[in-house]
């Protein structure tokens, strides 16, 4: 039996630290000895293991020592054929996966509500793209009901597809019948790549939705820092079958990832895997009980609904659905005022992410009590801004492959003039980083109306290629 309590990379870094060695190598902070005094105390410990590929510390891009050993422990723990450390977040894994899959002939099928890194991978690859839209959920007021029959229909239409790229669970913790989709795709030898950024913990307990690895996905990407105790930008890519060439995955990871990967991030991945492996059924049970207690503390009779969990929902996500007459941003300001900081705030919804923690709730109880006292003064003065329900077609083939669009001329137009035109930029509310308008798709009036609503609400929008104050960038046809 493998000793999953072992953390070979972290242990090696600590041993090197205790040598007190003189650094004649990068980085320039020299084991933390050269650093601006203001931050030295806080950074000192982490800088002492912020090293480079010196003797004994291995090489992420050609591992044969402690990094390889740590990755093999991760592979055994998660149940993959091979697992890789990512220091550029799940973005790096998504890019590498899409680029590797796009070397096959045929379009790539993706969920419309995929993370922007999936779209970026498609643009880099030049691939032809088919969008599969999740349906609007009356239960939650969100677009996250991916119907199996829609994916099956897309596969039937595009049996030559290079890959299917799915998000599971979604940002709000919703899952679906992924097993049926994978089994059907495999009948056509189509690989299934799963962006499981928010699901690194799902394999821990049968009370949680099944993990994509358990369900037979070919490539799975975990953003370890989201739900496991890893440093920000720490992630895993798991290779699970021969449908995607492992050599191409390794090739693209070397292209995408830094040639100077962060050893603290990699060590945190080593430690987070050991932490996950250390949790037993009893501890998971205590964590789930704590979450239920927190959800009861959150309950508000007037301002929002704590959306009930279904069997397909990840219990580590709690979504508050704002009641009519109130505004999510104002509610969130009051929560933050007492020390409660949500993951995502919209006019109509607030997302809260729970941790793998079962410590005492005394402080949290007091903060929720203060929050409810603060909310009592809200008398519906902050009216909810109406959200338009956009009914996307279940299946949409993007009009042109990204490769073809690279050579087209673009021009800037007003938002009104952009309706019916081909978008030359992506408009991405962040978080969650899911494009409202994807580069290369036909812009609809509904999308423009939603963009105006987001701007009116002062929600953060990423769009490096568009000046949204002036309009949108479109392709001239």
Steps between C-alpha positions, in 0.01 A plus 500: 500500500634838400568734789286797400613689807833546321569833329826440313533838331413701809729287718792551262449877497497509880818292518673742264382793711662356811835470324535878523663489156644804324301582188700564184185441295167668429260624636645834599354511850767243597291274723319805638812684617461778242153644531327829569487529878130584511404157371789292625336366817188385319682349200808356675386141545358453152803665335728248669352225280453716190782332311590396148615185318821451698650163589247267660189710429407343166347671193124535442547479123715184509434347842702207622531559873289650777256679266440176312449319830252764619308485171484121518354524851236736360424260215454209740282705733266632229498182289648633175752349262723802554462829685685825440562802721377828353639833619280710271169388644245282324538748213830332408338157505200611296721662237725193471201265479322697228819546298580129520147397404482746210773313314229252400264580212153633571345769719525520876171494690489717813249627751397856427565582868861380484775696670681753283813281498311245289409767246858628508626150426267476203622835369864396538433169324293657222240227548144491376262523795152378588324649804259295713284724716389414852136575566355751739412352839180634653610347832815710525451781249830403335615349170653170605266216405705318235265242349646167394273487194644829373855366521397173335333694218818702452707181482259353245532813287880515532618140525842610375549725804856527627384520862224603736599750768266518800488690827412284802402616752418852392594811696197458725564131573234359267571163336317282247505151348859516379532121487239465224671770292843341537371153411320630191798705380729200539278302260636737234851500649459868589710598803329687783700774672354621828579834656440385858662812642257513789493125568839391634323376817217300341677163527525528878159368599198322342275773641653736242432487125727252320826635362565519126793259535274240660246552220751424224611838362815496286657821631405670827632836618480591869552851630637376831514844656124547466375223728816341647759667726745594223651834405330713238597386146561143619316242287516143367455351155403132504553283191259209516492325159682461170235693304709812551871453426693543824806616306301789353373594846857509630610702197236768547553520875864586430391768252242656731656478844781718629855374463546625858214327682425600857632247749272630778197439276621152407573420864149613592361255244704224661365600842141542383497148355625367834233700681222363280632147550500549876128574524285206606125444480446626854681826432310558175180438693594766755580745219163438333323547834680830546387615155138420584534697822644795308215486249251525786690799637474667159123467468319830453118523494482801269820585315601179324434128472771250587450276196438142623757240404401216266680167476683628191632811679839536663422582865817708523327775300211705638308738274281776637221601261410862565132567560303749295545857620858451618838517333781248537776757498351694789448180698863401432625838619327441830643148527850631431443773758489233772787292357313255273647508147318310221662343193265658246247781520232571240183704520295181525737247659780475755734199498672375816774236492553277805835351594620158617471623856313378807633738764278686745244744365499754783642788297288419195184478710564847639568640153179362352308639795651842428424458130132430564479802730649713224263357238197591711544864402458411131139580417502417133653833408747329269279357229620194316598569140305271270704234324402393150470124450702428185394188316808388312463231232588161645771445236682772308791455263721807502481649148874486431801314641725718713784436254306676226409797720866583566525664158180705511478877536325636808322825577344665803124558504243605758324234703180556301684456169667181625177298509510237226874553441792265562674585826875565477545508877382313806298672771558320828335578835760414765452309713410241383696547175231360270456702179170681456605560140760266353742609233380360168128471575206699365399768753136496608277774634460301822876502554515877450215550747679284757824690441321828568356355820843388619646842425213671679572281803872588487595132488858427394536408132815386322535591132857579403418546131189717538448844646156429642441868570507562124355178366611159377753368253355301209638324194428660164337248269 
